[in-house]
Tab-separated table of N, CA and C in Angstrom:
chain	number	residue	atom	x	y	z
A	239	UNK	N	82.171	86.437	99.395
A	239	UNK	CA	83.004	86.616	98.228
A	239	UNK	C	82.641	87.955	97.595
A	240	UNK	N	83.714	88.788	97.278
A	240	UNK	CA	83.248	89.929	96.382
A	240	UNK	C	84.363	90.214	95.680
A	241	UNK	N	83.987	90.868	94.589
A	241	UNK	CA	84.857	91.029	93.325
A	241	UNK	C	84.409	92.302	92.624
A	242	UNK	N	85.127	92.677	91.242
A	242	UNK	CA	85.072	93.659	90.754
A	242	UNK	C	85.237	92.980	89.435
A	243	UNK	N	84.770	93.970	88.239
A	243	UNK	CA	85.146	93.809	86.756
A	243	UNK	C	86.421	93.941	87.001
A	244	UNK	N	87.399	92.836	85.895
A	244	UNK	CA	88.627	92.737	85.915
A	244	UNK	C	89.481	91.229	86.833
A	245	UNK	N	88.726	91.117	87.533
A	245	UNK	CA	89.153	90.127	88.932
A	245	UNK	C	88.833	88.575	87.904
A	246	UNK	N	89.561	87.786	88.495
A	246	UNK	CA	89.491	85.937	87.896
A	246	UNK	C	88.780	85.236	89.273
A	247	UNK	N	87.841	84.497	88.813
A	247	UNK	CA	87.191	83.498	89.516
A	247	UNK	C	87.863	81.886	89.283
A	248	UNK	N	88.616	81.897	89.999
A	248	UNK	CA	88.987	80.171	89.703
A	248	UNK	C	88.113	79.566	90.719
A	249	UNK	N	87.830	78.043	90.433
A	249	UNK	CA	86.906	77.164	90.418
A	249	UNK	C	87.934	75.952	90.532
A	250	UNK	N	88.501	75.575	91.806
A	250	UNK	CA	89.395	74.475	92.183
A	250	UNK	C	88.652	72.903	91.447
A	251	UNK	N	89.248	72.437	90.651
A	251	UNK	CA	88.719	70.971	90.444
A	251	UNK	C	89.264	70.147	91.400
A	252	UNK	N	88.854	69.099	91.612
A	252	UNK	CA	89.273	68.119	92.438
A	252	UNK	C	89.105	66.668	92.108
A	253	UNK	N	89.815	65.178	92.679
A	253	UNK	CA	89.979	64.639	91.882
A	253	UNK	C	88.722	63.968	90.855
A	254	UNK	N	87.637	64.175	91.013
A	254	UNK	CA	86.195	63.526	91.115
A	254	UNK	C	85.721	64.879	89.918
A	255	UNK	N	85.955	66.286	89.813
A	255	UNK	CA	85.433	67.441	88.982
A	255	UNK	C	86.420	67.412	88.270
A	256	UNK	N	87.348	67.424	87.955
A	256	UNK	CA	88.342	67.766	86.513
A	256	UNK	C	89.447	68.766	86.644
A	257	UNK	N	89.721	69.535	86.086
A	257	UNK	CA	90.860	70.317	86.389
A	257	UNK	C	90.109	71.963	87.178
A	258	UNK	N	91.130	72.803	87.170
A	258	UNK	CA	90.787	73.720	87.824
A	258	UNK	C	90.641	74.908	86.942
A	259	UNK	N	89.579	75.922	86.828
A	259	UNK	CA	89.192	76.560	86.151
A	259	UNK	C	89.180	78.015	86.083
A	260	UNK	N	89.566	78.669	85.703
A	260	UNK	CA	89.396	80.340	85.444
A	260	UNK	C	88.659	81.186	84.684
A	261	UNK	N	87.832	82.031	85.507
A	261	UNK	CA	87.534	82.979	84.330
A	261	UNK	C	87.297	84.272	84.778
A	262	UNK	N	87.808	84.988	83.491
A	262	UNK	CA	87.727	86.717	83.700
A	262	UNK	C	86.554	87.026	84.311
A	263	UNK	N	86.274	88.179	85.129
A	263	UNK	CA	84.741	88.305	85.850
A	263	UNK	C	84.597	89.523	84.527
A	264	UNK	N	83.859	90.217	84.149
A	264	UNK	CA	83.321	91.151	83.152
A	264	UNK	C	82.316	91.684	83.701
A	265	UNK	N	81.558	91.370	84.634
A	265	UNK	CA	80.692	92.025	84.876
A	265	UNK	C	80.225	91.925	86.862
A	266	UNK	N	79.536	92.688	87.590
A	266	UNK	CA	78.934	92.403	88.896
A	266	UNK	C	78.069	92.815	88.949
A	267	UNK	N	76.981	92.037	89.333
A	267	UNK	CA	75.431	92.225	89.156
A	267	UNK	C	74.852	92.571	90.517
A	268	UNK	N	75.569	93.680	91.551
A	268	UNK	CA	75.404	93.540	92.959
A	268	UNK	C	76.385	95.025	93.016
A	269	UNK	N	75.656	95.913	93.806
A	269	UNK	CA	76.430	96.675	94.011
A	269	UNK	C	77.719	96.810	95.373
A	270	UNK	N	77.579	95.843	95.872
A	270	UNK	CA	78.860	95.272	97.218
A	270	UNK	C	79.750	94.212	96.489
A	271	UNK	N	79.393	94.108	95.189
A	271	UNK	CA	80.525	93.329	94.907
A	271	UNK	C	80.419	91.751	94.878
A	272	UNK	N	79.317	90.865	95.806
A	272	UNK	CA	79.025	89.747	95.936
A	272	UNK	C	78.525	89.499	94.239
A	273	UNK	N	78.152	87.733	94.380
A	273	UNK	CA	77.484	87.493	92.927
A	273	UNK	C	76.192	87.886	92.829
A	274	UNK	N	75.569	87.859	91.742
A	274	UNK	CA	76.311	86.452	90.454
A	274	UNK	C	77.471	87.166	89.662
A	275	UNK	N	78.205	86.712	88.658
A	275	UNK	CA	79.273	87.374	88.185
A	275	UNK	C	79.172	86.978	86.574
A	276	UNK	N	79.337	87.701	85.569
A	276	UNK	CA	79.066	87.514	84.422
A	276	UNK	C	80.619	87.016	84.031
A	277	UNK	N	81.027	85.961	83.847
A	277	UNK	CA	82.430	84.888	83.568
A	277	UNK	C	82.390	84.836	82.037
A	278	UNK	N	83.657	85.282	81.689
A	278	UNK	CA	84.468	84.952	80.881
A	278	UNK	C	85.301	83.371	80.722
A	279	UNK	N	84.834	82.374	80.101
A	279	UNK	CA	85.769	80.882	80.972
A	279	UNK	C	86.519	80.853	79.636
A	280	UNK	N	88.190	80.817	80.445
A	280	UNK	CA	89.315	80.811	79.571
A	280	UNK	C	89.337	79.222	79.216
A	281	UNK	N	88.515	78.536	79.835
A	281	UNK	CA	89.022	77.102	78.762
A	281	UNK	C	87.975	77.019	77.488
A	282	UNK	N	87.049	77.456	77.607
A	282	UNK	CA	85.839	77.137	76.886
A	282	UNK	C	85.573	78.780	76.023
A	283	UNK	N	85.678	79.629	76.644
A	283	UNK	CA	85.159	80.866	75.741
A	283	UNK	C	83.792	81.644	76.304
A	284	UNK	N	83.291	80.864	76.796
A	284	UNK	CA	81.842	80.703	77.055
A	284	UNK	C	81.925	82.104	77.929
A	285	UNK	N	80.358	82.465	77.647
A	285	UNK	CA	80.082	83.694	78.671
A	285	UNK	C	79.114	82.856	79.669
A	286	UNK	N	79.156	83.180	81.110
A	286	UNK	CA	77.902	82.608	81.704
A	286	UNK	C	77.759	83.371	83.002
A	287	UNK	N	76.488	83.641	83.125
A	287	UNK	CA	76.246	84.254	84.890
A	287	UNK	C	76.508	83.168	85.541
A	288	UNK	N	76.841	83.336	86.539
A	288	UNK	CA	77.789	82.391	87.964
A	288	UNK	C	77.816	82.813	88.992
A	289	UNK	N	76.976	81.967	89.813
A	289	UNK	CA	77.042	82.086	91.035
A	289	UNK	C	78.282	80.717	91.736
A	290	UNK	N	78.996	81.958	92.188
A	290	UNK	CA	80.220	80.561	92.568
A	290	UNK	C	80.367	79.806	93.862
A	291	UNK	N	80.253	78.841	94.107
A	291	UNK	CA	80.515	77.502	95.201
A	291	UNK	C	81.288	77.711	96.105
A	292	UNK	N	81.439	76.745	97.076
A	292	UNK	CA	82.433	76.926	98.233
A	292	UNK	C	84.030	76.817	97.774
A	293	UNK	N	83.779	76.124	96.293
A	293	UNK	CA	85.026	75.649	95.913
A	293	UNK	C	85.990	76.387	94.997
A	294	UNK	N	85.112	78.016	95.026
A	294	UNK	CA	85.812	78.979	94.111
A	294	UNK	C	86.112	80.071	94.964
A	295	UNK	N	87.062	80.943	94.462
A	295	UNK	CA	87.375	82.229	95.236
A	295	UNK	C	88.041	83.355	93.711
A	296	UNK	N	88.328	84.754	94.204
A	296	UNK	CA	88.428	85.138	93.326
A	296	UNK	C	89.677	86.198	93.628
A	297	UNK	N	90.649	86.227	92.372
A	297	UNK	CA	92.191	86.861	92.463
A	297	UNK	C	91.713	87.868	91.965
A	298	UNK	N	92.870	88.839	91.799
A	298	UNK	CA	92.870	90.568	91.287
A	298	UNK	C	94.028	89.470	90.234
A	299	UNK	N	93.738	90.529	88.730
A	299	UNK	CA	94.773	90.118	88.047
A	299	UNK	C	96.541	90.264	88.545
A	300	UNK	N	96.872	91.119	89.531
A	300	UNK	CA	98.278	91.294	89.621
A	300	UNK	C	98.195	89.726	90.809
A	301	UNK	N	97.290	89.545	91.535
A	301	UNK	CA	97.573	87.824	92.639
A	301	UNK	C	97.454	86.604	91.615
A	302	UNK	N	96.584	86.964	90.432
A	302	UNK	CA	96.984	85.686	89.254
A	302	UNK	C	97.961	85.734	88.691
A	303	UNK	N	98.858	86.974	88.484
A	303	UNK	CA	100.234	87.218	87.580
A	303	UNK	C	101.237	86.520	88.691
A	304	UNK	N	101.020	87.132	89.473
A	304	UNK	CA	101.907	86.347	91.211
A	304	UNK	C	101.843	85.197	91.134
A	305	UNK	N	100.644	84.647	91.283
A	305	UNK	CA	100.557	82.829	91.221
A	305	UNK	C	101.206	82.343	90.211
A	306	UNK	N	101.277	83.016	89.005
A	306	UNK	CA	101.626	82.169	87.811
A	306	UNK	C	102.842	82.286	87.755
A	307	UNK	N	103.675	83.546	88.047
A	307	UNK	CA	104.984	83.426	88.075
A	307	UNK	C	105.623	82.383	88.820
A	308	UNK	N	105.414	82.351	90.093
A	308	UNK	CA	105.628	81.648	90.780
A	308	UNK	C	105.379	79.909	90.473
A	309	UNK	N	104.567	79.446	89.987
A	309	UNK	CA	104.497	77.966	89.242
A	309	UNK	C	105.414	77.601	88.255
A	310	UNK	N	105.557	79.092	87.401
A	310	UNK	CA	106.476	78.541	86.239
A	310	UNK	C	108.212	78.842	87.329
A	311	UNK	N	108.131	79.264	87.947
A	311	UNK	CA	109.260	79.050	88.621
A	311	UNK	C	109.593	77.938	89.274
A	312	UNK	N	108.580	77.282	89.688
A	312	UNK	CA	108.662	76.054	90.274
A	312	UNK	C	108.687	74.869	89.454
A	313	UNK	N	107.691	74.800	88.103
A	313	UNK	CA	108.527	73.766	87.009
A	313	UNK	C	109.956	74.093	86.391
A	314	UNK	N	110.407	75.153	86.043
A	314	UNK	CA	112.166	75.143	85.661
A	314	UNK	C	112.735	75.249	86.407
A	315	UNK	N	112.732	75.179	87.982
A	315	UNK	CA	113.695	74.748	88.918
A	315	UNK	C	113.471	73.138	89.254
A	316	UNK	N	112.166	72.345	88.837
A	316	UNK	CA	112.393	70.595	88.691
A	316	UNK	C	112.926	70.160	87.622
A	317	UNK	N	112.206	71.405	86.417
A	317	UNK	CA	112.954	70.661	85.265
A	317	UNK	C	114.385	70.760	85.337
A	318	UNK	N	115.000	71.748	85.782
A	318	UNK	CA	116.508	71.908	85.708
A	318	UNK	C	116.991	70.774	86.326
A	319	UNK	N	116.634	70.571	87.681
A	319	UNK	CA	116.457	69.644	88.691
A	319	UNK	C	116.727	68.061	88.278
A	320	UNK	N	115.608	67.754	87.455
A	320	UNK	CA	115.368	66.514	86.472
A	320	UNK	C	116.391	66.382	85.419
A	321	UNK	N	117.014	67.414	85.137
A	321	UNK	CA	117.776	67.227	83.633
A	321	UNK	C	118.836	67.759	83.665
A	322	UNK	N	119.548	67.451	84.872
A	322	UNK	CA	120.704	67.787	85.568
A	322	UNK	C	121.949	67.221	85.267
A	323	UNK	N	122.885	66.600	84.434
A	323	UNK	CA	123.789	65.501	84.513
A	323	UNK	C	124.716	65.215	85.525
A	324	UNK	N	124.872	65.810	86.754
A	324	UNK	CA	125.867	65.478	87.659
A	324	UNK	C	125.927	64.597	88.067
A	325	UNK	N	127.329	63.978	88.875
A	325	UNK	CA	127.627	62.604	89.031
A	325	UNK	C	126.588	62.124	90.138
A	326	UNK	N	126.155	63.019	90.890
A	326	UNK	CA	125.326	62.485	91.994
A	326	UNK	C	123.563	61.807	90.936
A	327	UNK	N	123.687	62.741	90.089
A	327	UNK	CA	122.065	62.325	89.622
A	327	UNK	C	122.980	61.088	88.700
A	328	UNK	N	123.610	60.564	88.321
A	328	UNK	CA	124.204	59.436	87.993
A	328	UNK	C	124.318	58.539	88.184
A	329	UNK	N	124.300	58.638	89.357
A	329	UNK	CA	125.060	57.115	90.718
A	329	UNK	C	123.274	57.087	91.231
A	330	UNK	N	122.671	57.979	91.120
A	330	UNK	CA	120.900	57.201	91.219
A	330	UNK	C	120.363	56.230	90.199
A	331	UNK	N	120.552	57.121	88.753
A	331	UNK	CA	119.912	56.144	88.161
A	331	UNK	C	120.702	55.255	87.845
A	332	UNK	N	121.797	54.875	87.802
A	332	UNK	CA	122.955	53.727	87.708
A	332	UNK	C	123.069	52.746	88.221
A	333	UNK	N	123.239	51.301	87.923
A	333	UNK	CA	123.739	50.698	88.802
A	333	UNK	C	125.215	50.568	89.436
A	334	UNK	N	125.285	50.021	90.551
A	334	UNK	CA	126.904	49.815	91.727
A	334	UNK	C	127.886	48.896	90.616
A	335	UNK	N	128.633	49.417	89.810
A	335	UNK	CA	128.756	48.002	89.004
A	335	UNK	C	129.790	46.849	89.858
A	336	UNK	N	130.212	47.681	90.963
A	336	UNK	CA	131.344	46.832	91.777
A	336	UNK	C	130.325	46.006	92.936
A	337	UNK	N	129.018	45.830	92.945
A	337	UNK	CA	128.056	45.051	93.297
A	337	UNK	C	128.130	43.555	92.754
């Protein structure tokens, strides 16, 4: 793993660890770039040196802007999806009344 000041370390949760986690890197304590990494954690605030797990990897801010676009694209094309009134999404949740 190697990174630079500027780069996000997410930290995949899984179902047993909790949600999945990000944080700004601010600092590299290694001149190749490997850890530990001085983290910024966007849920908490917290500063902490981090050495990160098998279960983390780390984006450039423009591959986190990418990822994120892309998610919120993918909830308002379900939500649209979901909150659709056409006769077809109709005759699902409806019953046959000639049943």
């Amino acid at each position: 793993m190697h990174a630079q000041p500027g780069d996000w370390l997410i930290v995949e949760g899984g179902a047993n660890r909790g949600p999945t986690r990000r944080g700004l890197i601010e600092e590299v304590h290694s001149p190749d770039g490997s850890p530990p990494y001085l983290v910024h954690w966007s849920d908490t605030g917290h500063r902490a040196l981090t050495f990160p797990g098998p279960d983390s990897y780390v984006l450039s801010s423009v591959q986190l802007h990418e990822r994120e676009q892309r998610a919120a694209a993918r909830f308002a094309a379900l939500r649209d999806e979901l909150s659709d009134p056409t006769p077809a999404a109709a005759a699902i949740s409806e019953p046959d009344a000639t049943a």
